[in-house]
XYZ file of C-alpha atoms in Angstrom:
780
model
C -67.009 29.834 115.913
C -69.406 27.297 117.322
C -72.581 26.677 115.358
C -75.734 26.237 117.430
C -77.555 22.917 117.069
C -80.776 24.676 116.083
C -81.954 27.852 114.412
C -82.826 30.449 117.014
C -86.033 32.259 116.199
C -85.913 35.188 118.613
C -89.249 36.884 119.174
C -89.381 40.681 119.050
C -91.542 42.859 121.257
C -93.111 46.273 120.977
C -91.246 48.222 123.658
C -94.183 50.588 124.090
C -96.484 47.660 124.908
C -93.849 46.173 127.231
C -93.777 49.434 129.200
C -97.582 49.579 129.222
C -97.775 46.033 130.650
C -95.132 46.803 133.271
C -96.977 49.916 134.422
C -100.489 48.448 134.499
C -99.819 44.902 135.670
C -96.969 45.489 138.111
C -94.720 42.951 136.384
C -91.109 43.016 135.223
C -90.196 43.834 131.598
C -89.046 40.246 131.090
C -92.458 38.825 132.045
C -94.182 41.501 129.979
C -92.265 40.455 126.878
C -93.167 36.814 127.508
C -96.862 37.675 127.647
C -96.646 39.627 124.398
C -94.935 36.713 122.691
C -97.827 34.478 123.737
C -100.293 36.660 121.875
C -101.464 38.851 124.747
C -101.580 42.177 122.915
C -103.748 44.101 125.385
C -103.433 44.737 129.095
C -106.803 43.076 129.668
C -105.831 39.915 127.779
C -102.576 39.736 129.707
C -104.409 40.239 133.010
C -106.826 37.405 132.181
C -103.921 35.131 131.256
C -102.075 35.878 134.495
C -105.206 35.570 136.643
C -106.601 32.455 134.990
C -108.287 31.323 138.224
C -110.674 34.245 137.942
C -111.884 33.146 134.503
C -115.054 31.133 133.900
C -115.740 28.252 131.566
C -117.755 28.800 128.393
C -121.376 27.732 128.348
C -121.339 24.065 127.228
C -124.628 24.555 125.365
C -122.797 26.749 122.858
C -121.483 23.503 121.374
C -123.480 22.211 118.422
C -125.964 19.427 119.317
C -125.265 19.746 123.060
C -128.930 20.262 123.939
C -129.904 17.305 121.757
C -127.252 15.054 123.310
C -128.178 15.995 126.877
C -131.872 15.346 126.235
C -131.121 11.903 124.751
C -128.811 10.915 127.606
C -131.313 12.118 130.203
C -133.990 10.044 128.468
C -131.743 6.988 128.653
C -131.209 7.555 132.382
C -134.917 8.113 133.018
C -135.865 4.903 131.203
C -132.944 2.915 132.581
C -131.505 2.281 129.136
C -128.035 0.730 128.992
C -125.393 3.281 127.949
C -121.978 2.391 126.522
C -119.048 4.824 126.585
C -116.833 4.085 123.569
C -113.340 5.451 124.230
C -109.785 5.412 122.925
C -106.675 3.710 124.246
C -104.407 6.706 124.887
C -104.255 8.954 127.970
C -106.739 11.406 126.447
C -109.156 8.585 125.618
C -108.745 6.896 129.008
C -109.316 10.128 130.935
C -112.259 11.013 128.638
C -113.823 7.641 129.358
C -113.301 8.139 133.089
C -114.869 11.631 133.039
C -117.939 10.369 131.190
C -118.288 7.296 133.420
C -117.998 9.422 136.562
C -120.622 11.915 135.390
C -123.124 9.266 134.294
C -122.618 7.172 137.424
C -123.257 10.306 139.478
C -126.575 10.658 137.605
C -127.479 7.035 138.317
C -127.096 5.770 134.754
C -126.672 2.128 133.810
C -123.331 2.683 132.111
C -120.266 0.728 131.063
C -117.285 1.416 128.788
C -115.629 -0.137 125.766
C -112.141 0.633 124.445
C -111.053 -1.194 121.274
C -107.865 -3.223 121.252
C -105.223 -1.349 119.274
C -103.862 -4.523 117.691
C -106.975 -6.519 116.864
C -109.444 -3.693 116.240
C -107.431 -0.554 115.526
C -108.388 3.025 116.173
C -111.949 4.244 116.488
C -115.377 2.633 116.237
C -115.605 -0.654 114.326
C -118.516 -2.810 113.195
C -117.498 -5.904 115.185
C -117.440 -3.868 118.389
C -120.830 -2.393 117.543
C -122.178 -5.927 117.042
C -121.053 -6.862 120.568
C -122.486 -3.661 122.034
C -125.817 -4.183 120.291
C -125.939 -7.807 121.407
C -125.406 -6.601 124.976
C -128.623 -4.633 124.837
C -127.109 -1.161 124.765
C -129.429 1.418 123.250
C -127.153 4.451 123.455
C -123.460 4.697 122.645
C -121.402 7.801 123.414
C -117.972 8.054 121.872
C -115.268 10.072 123.606
C -112.057 11.263 121.910
C -113.013 9.358 118.761
C -115.663 8.875 116.095
C -115.540 11.937 113.866
C -114.164 9.851 110.983
C -116.448 6.854 111.530
C -118.875 7.501 108.653
C -119.505 3.839 107.701
C -119.574 2.659 111.315
C -122.152 5.286 112.220
C -124.379 4.133 109.377
C -123.972 0.572 110.686
C -125.055 1.723 114.170
C -128.315 2.915 112.638
C -128.793 -0.523 111.098
C -128.277 -2.051 114.559
C -130.946 0.302 115.866
C -129.054 2.097 118.638
C -128.368 5.806 118.917
C -124.824 7.116 118.597
C -123.608 10.387 120.113
C -120.135 11.366 118.961
C -117.872 13.567 121.069
C -114.466 14.182 119.547
C -111.833 16.832 118.871
C -109.857 15.373 115.958
C -109.962 17.104 112.581
C -113.336 16.583 110.871
C -113.181 15.110 107.389
C -115.098 16.308 104.335
C -118.013 13.972 105.180
C -119.420 13.887 108.719
C -120.984 10.776 110.303
C -124.788 10.726 110.356
C -124.941 10.348 114.146
C -127.784 11.190 116.532
C -125.657 14.086 117.750
C -122.075 15.311 117.212
C -120.371 17.420 119.853
C -117.187 18.829 118.382
C -115.717 22.349 118.747
C -114.380 22.380 115.183
C -117.504 21.454 113.281
C -118.082 23.621 110.206
C -120.164 26.612 111.235
C -119.486 26.053 114.948
C -119.795 29.215 117.056
C -118.158 27.744 120.135
C -115.584 30.304 121.365
C -112.691 27.854 121.745
C -111.787 25.261 119.113
C -108.769 23.492 120.647
C -110.230 21.304 123.401
C -108.735 17.866 123.931
C -111.016 14.859 123.752
C -111.331 14.940 127.527
C -112.150 18.658 127.309
C -115.151 17.864 125.093
C -116.206 15.065 127.467
C -115.879 17.505 130.370
C -118.174 19.982 128.571
C -120.782 17.246 128.121
C -120.460 16.321 131.816
C -120.929 20.001 132.681
C -124.102 20.192 130.609
C -125.470 16.937 132.040
C -124.786 17.785 135.680
C -126.094 21.329 135.373
C -123.096 22.821 137.165
C -119.353 22.876 136.665
C -118.034 19.432 137.714
C -114.870 20.700 139.411
C -114.285 17.265 140.961
C -113.668 15.951 137.419
C -110.945 18.472 136.624
C -108.284 16.162 138.099
C -109.190 13.718 135.295
C -109.637 16.364 132.609
C -106.153 17.771 133.228
C -104.531 14.410 132.455
C -105.819 14.148 128.891
C -105.521 17.884 128.255
C -101.801 17.951 129.027
C -101.055 14.467 127.661
C -102.639 15.177 124.268
C -100.468 18.262 123.708
C -103.340 20.597 122.885
C -102.670 24.360 123.153
C -102.678 25.386 126.820
C -104.615 28.586 126.276
C -108.193 29.697 126.950
C -110.293 26.832 128.387
C -107.437 24.338 128.165
C -105.328 26.622 130.348
C -108.198 26.861 132.818
C -108.591 23.075 132.874
C -104.842 22.628 133.316
C -104.427 25.237 136.088
C -107.459 24.192 138.118
C -106.929 20.517 137.332
C -103.393 20.532 138.720
C -104.681 22.155 141.900
C -107.310 19.421 142.286
C -104.736 16.748 141.453
C -102.663 17.877 144.441
C -105.740 17.323 146.650
C -106.957 14.140 144.928
C -108.980 11.602 146.842
C -109.112 9.186 143.907
C -107.524 5.988 145.124
C -106.184 5.064 141.695
C -104.506 8.404 141.103
C -102.879 8.229 144.542
C -101.498 4.780 143.691
C -100.260 5.979 140.298
C -98.475 8.968 141.844
C -96.867 6.585 144.326
C -95.314 4.335 141.653
C -94.190 7.477 139.834
C -92.388 8.604 142.980
C -94.136 11.995 142.923
C -95.098 13.914 146.052
C -98.366 15.834 145.991
C -96.717 19.204 146.613
C -94.385 18.632 143.639
C -97.173 17.987 141.116
C -97.024 20.150 137.991
C -97.565 19.756 134.248
C -94.368 17.691 133.962
C -95.833 15.176 136.412
C -98.491 14.376 133.838
C -96.335 14.751 130.723
C -93.388 12.674 131.898
C -94.722 10.414 134.658
C -98.470 9.756 134.647
C -99.340 9.932 130.943
C -96.530 7.644 129.692
C -97.667 4.957 132.131
C -101.338 5.315 131.190
C -100.411 5.261 127.513
C -98.222 2.181 127.995
C -101.259 0.027 128.811
C -103.022 0.674 125.512
C -99.746 0.457 123.605
C -99.124 -3.131 124.714
C -102.573 -4.595 125.457
C -106.212 -3.660 126.225
C -106.412 -0.216 127.831
C -109.135 -1.299 130.285
C -106.801 -1.549 133.323
C -105.966 2.141 132.948
C -109.661 3.072 133.190
C -110.145 0.692 136.113
C -107.199 2.368 137.888
C -108.703 5.847 137.528
C -112.145 4.664 138.585
C -111.455 2.208 141.435
C -112.199 3.013 145.059
C -110.404 -0.096 146.375
C -106.914 0.665 147.699
C -105.547 -2.850 147.172
C -106.883 -3.042 143.634
C -105.419 0.395 142.919
C -102.010 -0.619 144.242
C -101.981 -3.787 142.134
C -103.120 -1.986 138.980
C -100.543 0.788 139.453
C -97.727 -1.770 139.783
C -98.975 -3.624 136.710
C -99.103 -0.406 134.708
C -95.633 0.638 135.869
C -94.245 -2.727 134.748
C -95.918 -2.341 131.364
C -94.292 1.064 131.000
C -90.824 -0.419 131.624
C -91.561 -3.092 129.011
C -92.745 -0.389 126.623
C -89.515 1.553 127.079
C -87.416 -1.457 126.114
C -89.558 -2.195 123.057
C -89.250 1.446 121.949
C -85.463 1.329 122.297
C -85.222 -1.861 120.239
C -87.489 -0.651 117.430
C -85.793 2.756 117.336
C -82.431 1.080 116.847
C -83.802 -0.960 113.932
C -85.554 2.063 112.461
C -82.422 4.232 112.536
C -80.470 1.501 110.748
C -83.292 1.201 108.195
C -83.197 4.940 107.473
C -79.424 5.187 107.212
C -79.079 2.155 104.949
C -82.228 2.428 102.788
C -83.579 5.977 102.770
C -80.874 8.456 103.855
C -82.339 11.788 105.021
C -80.314 13.860 102.560
C -82.194 12.093 99.752
C -85.658 12.007 101.363
C -87.811 14.938 102.452
C -90.040 12.632 104.493
C -89.094 9.332 106.128
C -91.389 6.317 105.968
C -90.009 3.386 107.923
C -91.645 -0.019 108.102
C -90.878 -3.184 110.029
C -92.388 -6.629 110.129
C -94.139 -7.294 113.422
C -93.173 -4.018 115.082
C -95.440 -3.207 118.017
C -98.020 -0.855 116.521
C -98.651 0.636 119.949
C -95.252 2.313 120.225
C -94.542 3.392 116.650
C -95.670 6.951 117.462
C -92.933 7.242 120.078
C -90.409 5.810 117.609
C -91.554 8.353 115.003
C -90.943 11.155 117.509
C -87.428 9.866 118.174
C -86.641 9.701 114.466
C -87.877 13.268 113.997
C -85.593 14.310 116.852
C -82.616 12.538 115.272
C -83.113 13.293 111.561
C -85.526 16.261 111.643
C -87.747 15.032 108.846
C -91.509 14.363 108.870
C -91.628 10.677 109.774
C -94.087 7.806 109.490
C -93.342 4.531 111.258
C -95.398 1.524 110.151
C -95.877 -1.929 111.607
C -96.362 -4.490 108.833
C -98.704 -7.463 109.174
C -97.630 -9.461 106.110
C -100.242 -12.166 106.604
C -103.105 -9.695 106.297
C -101.104 -7.258 104.118
C -101.852 -4.377 106.484
C -99.617 -1.539 107.623
C -100.532 0.343 110.795
C -98.583 3.344 111.927
C -98.134 6.794 113.345
C -96.642 9.960 111.963
C -94.933 12.986 113.469
C -94.044 16.167 111.603
C -91.841 19.263 111.672
C -92.667 22.948 111.297
C -93.767 23.712 107.744
C -95.349 20.348 106.874
C -99.035 19.818 107.709
C -99.417 16.062 108.117
C -103.192 15.984 108.115
C -103.482 18.157 105.001
C -100.872 16.165 103.087
C -102.237 12.778 104.131
C -105.664 13.985 103.035
C -104.328 14.172 99.483
C -103.671 10.417 99.693
C -107.122 9.355 100.883
C -107.464 6.885 98.013
C -104.721 4.690 99.571
C -105.446 5.575 103.207
C -108.758 3.930 104.122
C -108.263 4.898 107.771
C -106.337 7.897 109.041
C -106.804 10.861 111.317
C -104.929 13.350 113.422
C -103.519 16.856 113.451
C -101.021 18.937 111.445
C -98.149 17.643 113.602
C -99.269 14.059 114.365
C -101.424 11.408 112.735
C -102.304 7.731 112.784
C -103.177 5.523 109.833
C -103.903 2.079 108.438
C -103.271 1.094 104.820
C -102.580 -1.833 102.569
C -98.915 -2.814 102.914
C -98.678 -2.920 99.095
C -99.365 0.844 99.046
C -96.506 1.837 101.355
C -94.080 2.531 98.525
C -96.663 4.623 96.683
C -97.344 6.598 99.888
C -93.601 7.164 100.239
C -93.348 8.417 96.660
C -96.329 10.780 96.932
C -95.447 12.280 100.291
C -91.822 12.801 99.304
C -92.995 14.647 96.216
C -95.425 16.743 98.265
C -92.800 17.466 100.934
C -90.126 18.440 98.411
C -92.555 21.004 96.966
C -93.097 22.801 100.278
C -89.968 22.212 102.383
C -86.658 23.994 101.824
C -83.173 23.145 103.093
C -83.708 25.714 105.839
C -86.795 23.811 107.011
C -84.630 20.780 107.750
C -82.642 22.653 110.381
C -84.387 22.274 113.770
C -85.763 25.514 115.138
C -85.952 26.794 118.690
C -88.385 29.575 119.452
C -86.713 32.018 121.839
C -89.008 34.303 123.815
C -86.631 37.125 124.566
C -83.059 38.310 124.831
C -82.121 38.493 128.495
C -79.240 40.241 130.270
C -77.451 38.808 133.283
C -78.910 41.604 135.418
C -82.414 40.350 134.568
C -81.672 36.835 135.806
C -83.045 37.341 139.289
C -85.158 35.327 141.712
C -87.957 37.903 141.347
C -88.085 37.552 137.569
C -88.039 33.762 137.681
C -90.755 33.655 140.345
C -92.934 36.035 138.296
C -92.480 33.787 135.271
C -94.148 30.954 137.195
C -97.421 32.902 136.893
C -97.431 31.852 133.229
C -97.636 28.164 134.211
C -98.854 25.563 133.482
C -96.699 25.317 130.404
C -97.400 23.309 127.286
C -98.389 23.722 123.633
C -98.782 27.412 122.634
C -97.584 28.312 126.124
C -94.154 26.677 126.278
C -91.696 27.081 129.094
C -89.998 30.399 128.396
C -86.671 30.198 126.602
C -84.264 33.085 126.879
C -81.176 34.085 124.949
C -78.139 35.455 126.758
C -75.814 37.023 124.193
C -72.034 37.337 124.099
C -71.030 36.654 127.692
C -67.713 35.382 129.029
C -67.465 32.075 130.860
C -65.487 32.263 134.085
C -65.479 28.496 134.557
C -66.512 25.493 132.540
C -66.187 21.783 133.288
C -67.668 18.403 132.513
C -69.815 16.776 135.183
C -71.730 13.536 135.646
C -70.622 9.937 135.953
C -69.802 9.798 132.243
C -68.671 13.428 132.060
C -71.338 14.090 129.436
C -72.945 17.112 131.092
C -71.666 20.679 131.270
C -71.394 22.967 134.278
C -70.434 26.577 133.674
C -70.525 30.056 135.141
C -71.000 33.014 132.818
C -70.485 36.656 133.628
C -71.378 40.051 132.229
C -71.540 43.533 133.711
C -70.202 42.201 136.990
C -73.042 39.656 137.413
C -72.276 35.922 137.459
C -74.844 33.190 136.783
C -74.569 29.409 137.171
C -75.645 27.217 134.279
C -76.019 23.516 133.544
C -76.281 21.836 130.144
C -77.386 18.211 130.203
C -75.779 16.194 127.415
C -73.587 19.149 126.425
C -70.307 17.986 127.957
C -68.692 17.720 124.527
C -68.950 21.493 124.097
C -66.152 22.007 126.633
C -63.688 21.094 123.856
C -65.361 23.474 121.409
C -65.267 26.726 123.378
C -61.932 28.532 123.669
C -60.877 30.218 126.932
C -61.769 33.858 126.213
C -64.544 33.314 123.671
C -67.825 35.131 124.130
C -70.670 32.627 124.167
C -74.385 32.982 123.521
C -76.688 30.666 125.441
C -80.306 29.564 124.978
C -82.122 27.884 127.812
C -84.737 27.980 130.549
C -84.350 29.964 133.752
C -84.910 28.134 137.009
C -84.167 28.385 140.714
C -81.548 26.096 142.227
C -82.327 25.276 145.840
C -79.524 23.684 147.864
C -78.832 23.741 151.591
C -81.529 26.377 152.113
C -79.868 28.583 149.504
C -81.797 29.778 146.451
C -79.940 30.948 143.370
C -80.999 31.670 139.796
C -79.598 29.333 137.173
C -79.903 28.699 133.473
C -80.667 25.235 132.139
C -78.748 25.452 128.868
C -80.171 23.851 125.731
C -77.915 25.318 123.053
C -74.671 27.293 122.783
C -73.051 29.288 120.015
C -69.889 31.330 119.526
C -70.110 33.961 116.796
C -66.426 34.913 116.657
C -63.485 32.890 115.359
C -61.822 30.803 118.045
C -58.260 29.800 118.822
C -57.378 26.638 120.706
C -53.930 26.478 122.241
C -52.177 23.095 122.081
C -48.599 24.464 122.091
C -47.507 23.717 125.640
C -46.161 20.173 126.058
C -48.704 19.051 123.506
C -49.480 15.386 123.331
C -49.813 15.102 119.565
C -51.157 11.582 119.806
C -53.920 12.605 122.214
C -54.893 15.559 120.043
C -55.374 13.479 116.923
C -57.092 10.657 118.803
C -59.413 12.687 121.067
C -59.761 16.212 119.702
C -59.402 16.007 115.931
C -62.600 15.731 113.862
C -63.299 15.251 110.173
C -64.272 18.927 109.953
C -60.626 19.961 110.484
C -57.779 20.441 108.006
C -54.154 19.990 109.075
C -51.746 22.602 107.674
C -47.989 21.894 107.644
C -45.169 24.012 106.224
C -42.370 21.428 106.420
C -42.398 17.974 104.814
C -40.110 16.777 107.593
C -42.842 17.457 110.185
C -45.309 15.328 108.241
C -42.761 12.531 107.862
C -41.991 12.534 111.573
C -45.643 12.324 112.653
C -47.069 10.456 109.658
C -48.325 7.526 111.740
C -50.534 9.863 113.791
C -51.774 12.208 111.096
C -55.073 11.827 109.194
C -53.256 12.130 105.886
C -56.416 12.747 103.828
C -56.858 15.970 105.822
C -53.222 17.166 105.607
C -52.261 20.167 103.433
C -48.537 20.817 102.826
C -47.669 24.440 101.970
C -44.130 25.101 100.715
C -44.242 28.670 99.386
C -46.296 31.851 99.558
C -48.153 31.147 96.299
C -49.428 27.839 97.663
C -50.517 29.637 100.830
C -52.463 32.217 98.807
C -54.240 29.454 96.898
C -55.731 27.941 100.073
C -59.404 28.565 100.842
C -59.779 28.377 104.616
C -62.572 30.927 105.196
C -64.978 29.470 107.770
C -62.911 26.275 108.087
C -61.361 24.631 111.128
C -57.593 24.400 110.665
C -54.803 22.801 112.674
C -51.422 24.578 112.350
C -49.046 21.682 112.801
C -45.789 23.643 112.564
C -44.544 27.170 111.862
C -43.784 28.601 108.422
C -40.392 30.182 107.647
C -41.898 33.650 107.995
C -45.006 35.415 109.214
C -45.724 36.541 105.653
C -46.769 32.979 104.798
C -49.511 33.166 107.437
C -50.767 36.440 105.989
C -50.982 34.757 102.572
C -52.852 31.837 104.121
C -55.845 33.975 105.066
C -56.237 36.278 102.080
C -59.571 34.595 101.223
C -61.068 34.933 104.695
C -60.880 34.063 108.351
C -61.182 30.450 109.559
C -63.817 29.599 112.155
C -61.244 27.906 114.388
C -57.461 27.664 114.636
C -55.846 24.852 116.604
C -52.267 25.963 117.310
C -49.780 23.096 117.781
C -46.572 24.572 116.239
C -44.219 21.592 116.376
C -40.575 22.632 115.786
C -37.440 20.689 114.846
C -35.135 23.373 116.258
C -35.533 25.979 118.945
C -34.133 29.094 117.301
C -35.378 31.497 119.948
C -33.152 30.065 122.685
C -30.100 29.432 120.493
C -26.972 31.521 121.093
C -27.655 34.343 118.684
C -24.458 35.879 117.276
C -24.276 39.640 117.689
C -22.424 41.975 115.352
C -19.544 41.899 117.860
C -19.428 38.094 117.452
C -19.200 38.460 113.669
C -16.563 41.236 114.023
C -14.355 39.084 116.282
C -14.723 36.014 114.016
C -13.781 38.079 110.945
C -10.676 39.457 112.753
C -9.756 35.955 113.899
C -9.808 34.676 110.307
C -7.806 37.685 109.108
C -5.145 37.032 111.753
C -4.982 33.237 111.618
C -5.408 32.822 107.886
C -7.140 29.735 106.574
C -8.861 27.870 109.448
C -9.782 24.192 109.472
C -13.333 24.078 110.789
C -13.411 20.292 110.833
C -10.369 19.976 113.110
C -10.501 23.067 115.311
C -14.149 24.219 115.434
C -14.795 22.541 118.790
C -11.632 24.052 120.326
C -12.686 27.504 119.121
C -16.172 27.015 120.525
C -14.785 26.065 123.942
C -12.380 28.972 123.883
C -15.116 31.517 123.164
C -17.969 29.801 125.049
C -19.987 29.457 121.880
C -21.807 26.486 120.432
C -20.442 24.742 117.363
C -23.738 25.641 115.637
C -22.973 29.330 116.227
C -19.631 28.987 114.416
C -21.259 27.090 111.524
C -23.952 29.760 111.284
C -21.443 32.663 111.108
C -19.335 30.769 108.570
C -22.385 30.222 106.360
C -23.409 33.893 106.606
C -19.843 35.003 105.612
C -19.918 32.545 102.706
C -23.248 33.896 101.403
C -21.895 37.470 101.682
C -18.788 36.339 99.718
C -16.499 37.308 102.616
C -14.974 33.806 102.709
C -14.485 30.649 100.726
C -15.043 27.230 102.265
C -13.321 24.242 100.724
C -13.594 20.845 102.392
C -13.958 22.501 105.813
C -11.140 24.987 105.273
C -12.431 28.567 105.592
C -10.431 31.482 104.125
C -11.077 35.208 103.808
C -11.629 36.686 100.372
C -9.222 39.562 99.896
C -10.703 42.939 98.992
C -14.321 41.686 99.307
C -17.091 44.255 98.901
C -18.586 45.741 102.045
C -22.064 44.250 102.705
C -24.558 44.165 105.579
C -25.344 40.938 107.430
C -29.039 41.257 106.502
C -28.124 40.555 102.879
C -27.444 36.931 103.836
C -30.488 34.676 103.298
C -29.368 32.471 106.190
C -29.104 35.475 108.508
C -32.535 36.775 107.426
C -34.113 33.352 107.840
C -32.617 32.994 111.319
C -33.958 36.397 112.324
C -37.401 35.533 110.888
C -37.468 32.193 112.719
C -36.527 33.887 115.981
C -39.206 36.510 115.455
C -41.953 34.026 114.515
C -41.086 31.773 117.459
C -41.148 34.767 119.785
C -44.573 35.829 118.452
C -46.233 32.435 118.097
C -44.629 30.042 120.566
C -43.303 32.058 123.474
C -46.400 34.195 124.041
C -49.487 34.002 126.221
C -52.806 32.783 124.844
C -54.157 36.354 124.619
C -50.998 37.595 122.879
C -51.188 34.731 120.401
C -54.810 35.468 119.547
C -53.955 39.143 119.089
C -51.142 38.135 116.714
C -53.678 36.347 114.538
C -56.084 39.262 114.743
C -53.313 41.509 113.366
C -52.529 38.947 110.639
C -56.187 38.832 109.593
C -56.248 42.634 109.284
C -53.128 42.665 107.108
C -54.375 39.718 105.040
C -57.489 41.505 103.865
C -55.930 44.941 103.383
């Protein structure tokens, strides 16, 4: 067997609905099942999802306070009041700020922006920033992607006598700020049709309302924050993402062009991954290490030289960010393993003096990936006794809900069920750890701590076609709630498998079923080559893609996980390098079974003795519990019956067959009954015979080995046909007639020959079949 790295949660589909979708939408059954698994339960809903470009945006005035906000902003423009956009330092906040700036500049407003410094000011509105804004003569402040938790700060804005309009998408708390207007799709009692907009999505709705028509030219900005903030890519978010990517490919924004250039991305190659893995990390890097202003300037500039310089600066900051993340992650992993091991903690809270607070969210994500526990990573400022950090969660643990139960020690926090940010007194970290661990242990089970992969559908090799894969692209762009489709291919044979890459850490394989072969690649899965036996049936989970090479297009599977459901046998019999096996193949999950103490003595220096089990009779074999275990058979037992006894309690998951032997019985000269008959007549004729003196002469005369003569002499002795005294062998007169099989030595020789024939001098398939037969007899 080979256990998959993750639990596979395979979605099931209503076959009747699949057929209905196929008939009405002219799509393949595979694509139909994918649509159903994304919640499209009617033909009309599926048609709208597939033809997203034909959809329209919701009326922005359906959002609470939209009319009030638009009237106040228009008043500010009419009276030339100074307007401040108050943003956030991540990609969603930066793109939100840029959308709002662009819209207000288009309307002729006197507008500027302010983004707080992550390190000196923290997240969200703060009183010191409001003091500066008020002193600058600003009479209207509009927050974007922030502000819904700023209850005290909003009250302070009233004291400073300027109006505050809050636009945000983060979870509202139990008390809302007393702002001039709040535009938020999740406000209690909100009737807005879609609740999951990103911060930039809310800003885009306000821009739409202000401009009086859909600002399609701002979609190239809106798509950045929408994809970067990992909001569900359904409904309006899907529309923003699809249309926004199209506009991004045609962008005339000088800053975006410069950013794409340093990312090494061609316009025609732009997709959701361009934002998720190239643009957004660089934009985020600015606010993680310093003021986020350069990121806004990059998106807003019309000067090519300035754009080029800013893009290079941002790219350099991203490289610096990557190194900082690597260093902190290394420290954090050591902290967890030495102080708070995952098997004793349902949630991990890791803190470090002076850690860069701007990257702790990335570190938290890496720890979740490694340990699969809800994780909070905190940067400690011991001088001010403050801990700032970010949290990431796993399925089954709502971060926002559980942090809300700790509000008394969390003066500042906000976020979502799967991610959150917070600031607290460093003295309260241990109490937070205690409370959250208690809360997590009450809701999470051992099963929850096994990573889960959601699999869209079971797929046959015949369904892996260019047509199917091309149809699947109609579901793009992919993201939260619309992930890249994952398929399961069950119980197929591999026709080739090898390690690839400079470090041989990737896997290249070809699998086949029903006469159809498919290429597959598994990045980082090179180690699996040693864990899949030659004829094993494998199950694969991964993403389908098209491999284009030399004008050839072929379907392929990008493998993420592999399992083998049947027991496996690994053949190390032929010219086995025992040293290499125990140095390169052996793992702590294996047990080494030996049937001869002499074998252990001979190879003692190589063997992991704490894993060695010596079995010297059938009763000891029956007592072994190897069901589901990985066992190494170091040598052969005296008879096959011992192996049957070994598996009476169940089948192992893997058998590694080495079968070291001291003697090669199978190729010895095996005495026939005619040999025994001649030797008996020889002794009767010659009388007592001195084996010590004349054995070699007799062997040469007959063309036998000396071992053959010793063997026959021992068999005759056990059958009481002869006596042997100091090498002198003599017949016993009038001895009882007995069959050769009554001799233990003769039986043992025959058994050794038989077991060697069945277990050493057989093909791999024959050997596996031998064990299959043994398993059947063992459990009968």
